[in-house]
PDB file of C-alpha atoms and ligand atoms in Angstrom:
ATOM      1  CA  UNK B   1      -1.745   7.154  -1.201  1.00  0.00           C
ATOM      2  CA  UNK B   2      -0.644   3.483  -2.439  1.00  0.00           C
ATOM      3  CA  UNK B   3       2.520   2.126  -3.206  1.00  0.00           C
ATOM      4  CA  UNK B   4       4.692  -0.903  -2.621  1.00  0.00           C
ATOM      5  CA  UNK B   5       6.264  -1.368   0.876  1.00  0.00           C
ATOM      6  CA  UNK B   6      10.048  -1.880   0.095  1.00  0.00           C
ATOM      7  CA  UNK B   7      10.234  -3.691   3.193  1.00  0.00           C
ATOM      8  CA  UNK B   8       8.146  -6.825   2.449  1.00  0.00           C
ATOM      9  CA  UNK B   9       8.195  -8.939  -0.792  1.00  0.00           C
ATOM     10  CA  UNK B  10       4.822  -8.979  -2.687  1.00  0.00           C
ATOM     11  CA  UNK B  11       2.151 -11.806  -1.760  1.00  0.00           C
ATOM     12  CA  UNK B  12       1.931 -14.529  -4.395  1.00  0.00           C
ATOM     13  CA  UNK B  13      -1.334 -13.861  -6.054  1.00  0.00           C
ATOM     14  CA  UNK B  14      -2.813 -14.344  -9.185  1.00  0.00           C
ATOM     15  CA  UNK B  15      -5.657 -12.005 -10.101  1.00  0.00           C
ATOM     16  CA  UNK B  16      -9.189 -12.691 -11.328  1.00  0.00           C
ATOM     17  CA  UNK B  17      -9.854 -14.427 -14.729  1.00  0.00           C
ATOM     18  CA  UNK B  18     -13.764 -14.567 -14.532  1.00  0.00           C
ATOM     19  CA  UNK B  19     -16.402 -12.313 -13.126  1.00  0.00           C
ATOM     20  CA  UNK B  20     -17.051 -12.447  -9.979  1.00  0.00           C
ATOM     21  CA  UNK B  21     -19.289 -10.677  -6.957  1.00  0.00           C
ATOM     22  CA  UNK B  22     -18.275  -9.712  -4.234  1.00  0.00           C
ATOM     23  CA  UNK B  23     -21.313  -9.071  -1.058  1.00  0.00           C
ATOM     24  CA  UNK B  24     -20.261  -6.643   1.304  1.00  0.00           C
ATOM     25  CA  UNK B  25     -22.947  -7.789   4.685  1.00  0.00           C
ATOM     26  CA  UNK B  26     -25.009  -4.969   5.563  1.00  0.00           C
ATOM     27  CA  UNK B  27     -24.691  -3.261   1.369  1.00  0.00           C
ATOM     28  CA  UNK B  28     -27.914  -3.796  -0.864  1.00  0.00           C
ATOM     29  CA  UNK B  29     -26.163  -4.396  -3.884  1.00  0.00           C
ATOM     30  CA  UNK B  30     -23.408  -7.282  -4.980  1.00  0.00           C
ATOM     31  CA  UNK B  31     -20.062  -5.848  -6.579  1.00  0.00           C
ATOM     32  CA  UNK B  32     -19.870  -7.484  -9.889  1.00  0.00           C
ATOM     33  CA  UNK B  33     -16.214  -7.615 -10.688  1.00  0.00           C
ATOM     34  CA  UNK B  34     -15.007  -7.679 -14.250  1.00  0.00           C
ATOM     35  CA  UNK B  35     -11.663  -8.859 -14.724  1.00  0.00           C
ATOM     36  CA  UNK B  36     -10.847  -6.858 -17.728  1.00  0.00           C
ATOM     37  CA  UNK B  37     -11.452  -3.560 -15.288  1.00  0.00           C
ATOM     38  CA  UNK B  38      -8.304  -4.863 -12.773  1.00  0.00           C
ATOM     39  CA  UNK B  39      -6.663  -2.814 -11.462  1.00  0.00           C
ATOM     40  CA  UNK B  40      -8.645  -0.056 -10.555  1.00  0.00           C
ATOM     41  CA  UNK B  41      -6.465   2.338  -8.214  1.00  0.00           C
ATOM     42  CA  UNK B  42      -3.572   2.345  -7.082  1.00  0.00           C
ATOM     43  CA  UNK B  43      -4.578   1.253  -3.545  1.00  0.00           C
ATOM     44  CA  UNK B  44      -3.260  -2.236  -2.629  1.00  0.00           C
ATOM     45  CA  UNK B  45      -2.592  -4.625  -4.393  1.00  0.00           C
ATOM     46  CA  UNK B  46      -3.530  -5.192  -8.120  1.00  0.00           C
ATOM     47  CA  UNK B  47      -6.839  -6.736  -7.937  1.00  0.00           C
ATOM     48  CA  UNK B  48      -7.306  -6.743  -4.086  1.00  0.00           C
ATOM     49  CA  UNK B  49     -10.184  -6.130  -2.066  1.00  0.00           C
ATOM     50  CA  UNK B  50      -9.224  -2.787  -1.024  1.00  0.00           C
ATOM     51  CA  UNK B  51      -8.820  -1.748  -4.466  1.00  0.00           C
ATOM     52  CA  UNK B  52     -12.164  -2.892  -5.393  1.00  0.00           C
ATOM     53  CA  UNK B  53     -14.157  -2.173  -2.356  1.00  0.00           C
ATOM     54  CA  UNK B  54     -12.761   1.440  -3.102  1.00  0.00           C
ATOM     55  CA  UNK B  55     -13.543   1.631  -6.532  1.00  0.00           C
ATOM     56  CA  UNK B  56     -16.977   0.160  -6.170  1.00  0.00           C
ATOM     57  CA  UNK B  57     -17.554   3.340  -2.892  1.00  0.00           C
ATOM     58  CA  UNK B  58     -17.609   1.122   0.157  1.00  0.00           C
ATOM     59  CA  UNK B  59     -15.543   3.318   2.307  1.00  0.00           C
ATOM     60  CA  UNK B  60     -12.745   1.295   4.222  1.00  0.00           C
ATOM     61  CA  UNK B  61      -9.798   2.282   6.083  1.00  0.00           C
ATOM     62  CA  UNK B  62      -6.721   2.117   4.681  1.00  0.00           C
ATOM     63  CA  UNK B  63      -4.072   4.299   6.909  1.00  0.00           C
ATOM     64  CA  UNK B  64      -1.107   2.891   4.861  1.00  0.00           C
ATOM     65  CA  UNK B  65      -2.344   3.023   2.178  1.00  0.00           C
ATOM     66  CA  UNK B  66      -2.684  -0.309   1.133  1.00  0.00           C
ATOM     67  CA  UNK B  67       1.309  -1.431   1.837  1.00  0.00           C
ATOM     68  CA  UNK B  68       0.352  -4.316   4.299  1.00  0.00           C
ATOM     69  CA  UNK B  69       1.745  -1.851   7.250  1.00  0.00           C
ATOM     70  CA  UNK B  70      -1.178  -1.136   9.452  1.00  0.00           C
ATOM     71  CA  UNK B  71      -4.336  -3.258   9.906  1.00  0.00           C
ATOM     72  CA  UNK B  72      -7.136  -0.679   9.349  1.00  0.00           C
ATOM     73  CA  UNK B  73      -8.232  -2.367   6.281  1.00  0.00           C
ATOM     74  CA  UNK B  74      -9.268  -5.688   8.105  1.00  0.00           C
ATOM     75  CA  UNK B  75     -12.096  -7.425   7.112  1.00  0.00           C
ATOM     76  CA  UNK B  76     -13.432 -11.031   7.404  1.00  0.00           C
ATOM     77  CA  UNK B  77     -14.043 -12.909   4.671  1.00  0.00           C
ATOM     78  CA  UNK B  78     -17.514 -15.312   5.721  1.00  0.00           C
ATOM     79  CA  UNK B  79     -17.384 -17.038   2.033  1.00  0.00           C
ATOM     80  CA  UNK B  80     -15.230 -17.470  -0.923  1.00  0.00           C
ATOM     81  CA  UNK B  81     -12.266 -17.270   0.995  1.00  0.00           C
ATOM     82  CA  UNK B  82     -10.479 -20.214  -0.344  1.00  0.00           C
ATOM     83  CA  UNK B  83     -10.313 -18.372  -3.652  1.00  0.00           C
ATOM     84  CA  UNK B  84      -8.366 -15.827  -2.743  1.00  0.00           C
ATOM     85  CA  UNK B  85      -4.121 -15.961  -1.903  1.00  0.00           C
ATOM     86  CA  UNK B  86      -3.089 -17.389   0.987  1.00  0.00           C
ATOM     87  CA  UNK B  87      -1.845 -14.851   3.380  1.00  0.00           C
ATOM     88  CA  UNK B  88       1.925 -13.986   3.448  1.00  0.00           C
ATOM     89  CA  UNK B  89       3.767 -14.328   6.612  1.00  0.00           C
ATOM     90  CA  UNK B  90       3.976  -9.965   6.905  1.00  0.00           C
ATOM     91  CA  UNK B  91      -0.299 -10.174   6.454  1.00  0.00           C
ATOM     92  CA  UNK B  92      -0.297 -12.470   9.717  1.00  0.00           C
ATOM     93  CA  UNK B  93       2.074 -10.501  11.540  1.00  0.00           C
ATOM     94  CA  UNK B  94       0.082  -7.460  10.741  1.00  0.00           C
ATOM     95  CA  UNK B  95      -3.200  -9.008  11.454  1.00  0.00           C
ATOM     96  CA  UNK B  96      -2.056 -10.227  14.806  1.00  0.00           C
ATOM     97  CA  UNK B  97      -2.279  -6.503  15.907  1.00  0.00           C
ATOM     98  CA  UNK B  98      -5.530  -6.015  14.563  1.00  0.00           C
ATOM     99  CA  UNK B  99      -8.758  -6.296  17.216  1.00  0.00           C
ATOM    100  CA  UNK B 100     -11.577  -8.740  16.782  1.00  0.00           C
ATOM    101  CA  UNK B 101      -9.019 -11.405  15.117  1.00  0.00           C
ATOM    102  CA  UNK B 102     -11.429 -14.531  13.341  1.00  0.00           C
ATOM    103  CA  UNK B 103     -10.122 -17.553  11.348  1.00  0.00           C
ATOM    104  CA  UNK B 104     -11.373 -15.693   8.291  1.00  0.00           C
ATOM    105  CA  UNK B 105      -9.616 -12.208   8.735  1.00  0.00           C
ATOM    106  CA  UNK B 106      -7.804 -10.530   6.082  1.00  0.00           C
ATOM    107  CA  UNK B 107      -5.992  -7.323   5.020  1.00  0.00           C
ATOM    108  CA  UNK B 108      -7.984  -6.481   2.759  1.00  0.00           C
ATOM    109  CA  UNK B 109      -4.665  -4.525   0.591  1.00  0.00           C
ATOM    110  CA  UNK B 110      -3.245  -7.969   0.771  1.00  0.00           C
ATOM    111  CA  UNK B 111      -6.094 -10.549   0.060  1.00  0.00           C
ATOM    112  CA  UNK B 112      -6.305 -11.405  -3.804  1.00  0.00           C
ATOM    113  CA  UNK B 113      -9.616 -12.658  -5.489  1.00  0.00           C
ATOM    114  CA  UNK B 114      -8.737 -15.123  -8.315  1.00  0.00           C
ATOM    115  CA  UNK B 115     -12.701 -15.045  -9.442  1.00  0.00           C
ATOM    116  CA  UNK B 116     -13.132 -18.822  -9.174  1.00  0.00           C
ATOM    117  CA  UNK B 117     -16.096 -17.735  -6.608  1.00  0.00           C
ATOM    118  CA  UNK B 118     -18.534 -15.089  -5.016  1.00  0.00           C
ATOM    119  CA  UNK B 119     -17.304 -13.885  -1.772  1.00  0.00           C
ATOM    120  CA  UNK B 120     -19.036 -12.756   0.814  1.00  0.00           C
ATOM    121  CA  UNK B 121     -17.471  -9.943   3.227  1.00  0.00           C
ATOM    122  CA  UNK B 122     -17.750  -8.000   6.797  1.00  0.00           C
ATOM    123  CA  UNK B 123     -16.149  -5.095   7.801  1.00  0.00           C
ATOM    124  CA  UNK B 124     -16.322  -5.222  11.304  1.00  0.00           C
ATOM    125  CA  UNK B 125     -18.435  -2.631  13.440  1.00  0.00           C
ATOM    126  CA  UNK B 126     -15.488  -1.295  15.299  1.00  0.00           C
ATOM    127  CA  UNK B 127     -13.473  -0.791  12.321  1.00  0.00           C
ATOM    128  CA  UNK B 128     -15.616   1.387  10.453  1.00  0.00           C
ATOM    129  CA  UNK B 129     -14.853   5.166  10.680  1.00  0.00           C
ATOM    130  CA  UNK B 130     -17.757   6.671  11.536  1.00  0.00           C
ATOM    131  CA  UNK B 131     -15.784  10.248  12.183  1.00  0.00           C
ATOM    132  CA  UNK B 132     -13.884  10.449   9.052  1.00  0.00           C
ATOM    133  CA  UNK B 133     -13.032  13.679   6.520  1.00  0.00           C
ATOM    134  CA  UNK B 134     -14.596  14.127   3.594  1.00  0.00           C
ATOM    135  CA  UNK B 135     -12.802  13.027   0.622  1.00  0.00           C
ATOM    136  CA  UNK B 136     -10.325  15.210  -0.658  1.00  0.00           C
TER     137      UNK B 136
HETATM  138  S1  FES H 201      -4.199  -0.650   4.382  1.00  0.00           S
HETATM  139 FE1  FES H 201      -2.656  -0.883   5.833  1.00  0.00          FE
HETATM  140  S2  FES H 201      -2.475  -3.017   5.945  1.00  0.00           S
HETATM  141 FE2  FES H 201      -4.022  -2.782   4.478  1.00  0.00          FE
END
């Protein structure tokens, strides 16, 4: 899916400007993200963890399809956080619906990586699909 939400305005971010990784707990491997490769789909925004989660195979929900209007792509952020955006007011309000709330919880459609540091992630057990389709 993906798209803009004409409903909200568009979270301040800037986008990486140095390589970065990106650990997803519980994956062998670190995503090394090269700037020059943003953006890689069209799911959330430019640059965002959704899109590059996605790109890089970790399978995360993403029922809106990355438009900051459900919260099936939250995920906590354990380090790194501070380099990413802020989130907007609309990422709060959607995140106050989502279950297992922490201090580091994001949307991942909405949360922006500027590359200044590695990030560690966790998608939380409950919010991985374990009944899902195959991909279309
Ligand atoms: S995919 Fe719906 S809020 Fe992120």
């Amino acid at each position: 899916m993906g798209g803009v939400n004409p409903y909200l305005s568009r979270p301040a971010a800037r986008t990486a400007a140095r390589l970065f990784r990106v650990v997803v707990r519980g994956r062998a491997d670190a995503i090394a993200v090269d700037p020059a490769d943003l953006p890689y789909g069209r799911d959330g925004e430019p640059g965002s963890l959704l899109d590059i989660l996605l790109h890089h195979g970790v399978r995360l929900d993403h029922a809106c399809g990355g438009v900051c209007s459900c919260s099936t792509c939250h995920v906590v952020v354990r380090q790194g956080g501070a380099s990413c955006n802020a989130p907007a007011d609309a990422e709060e309000d959607m995140l106050d619906t989502a279950p297992g709330l922490t201090p580091q919880s994001r949307l991942a459609c909405q949360c922006v990586p500027d590359g200044s540091a590695d990030l560690e992630i966790e998608i939380p057990g409950w919010n991985r699909n374990q009944v899902r389709e195959g991909d279309h």
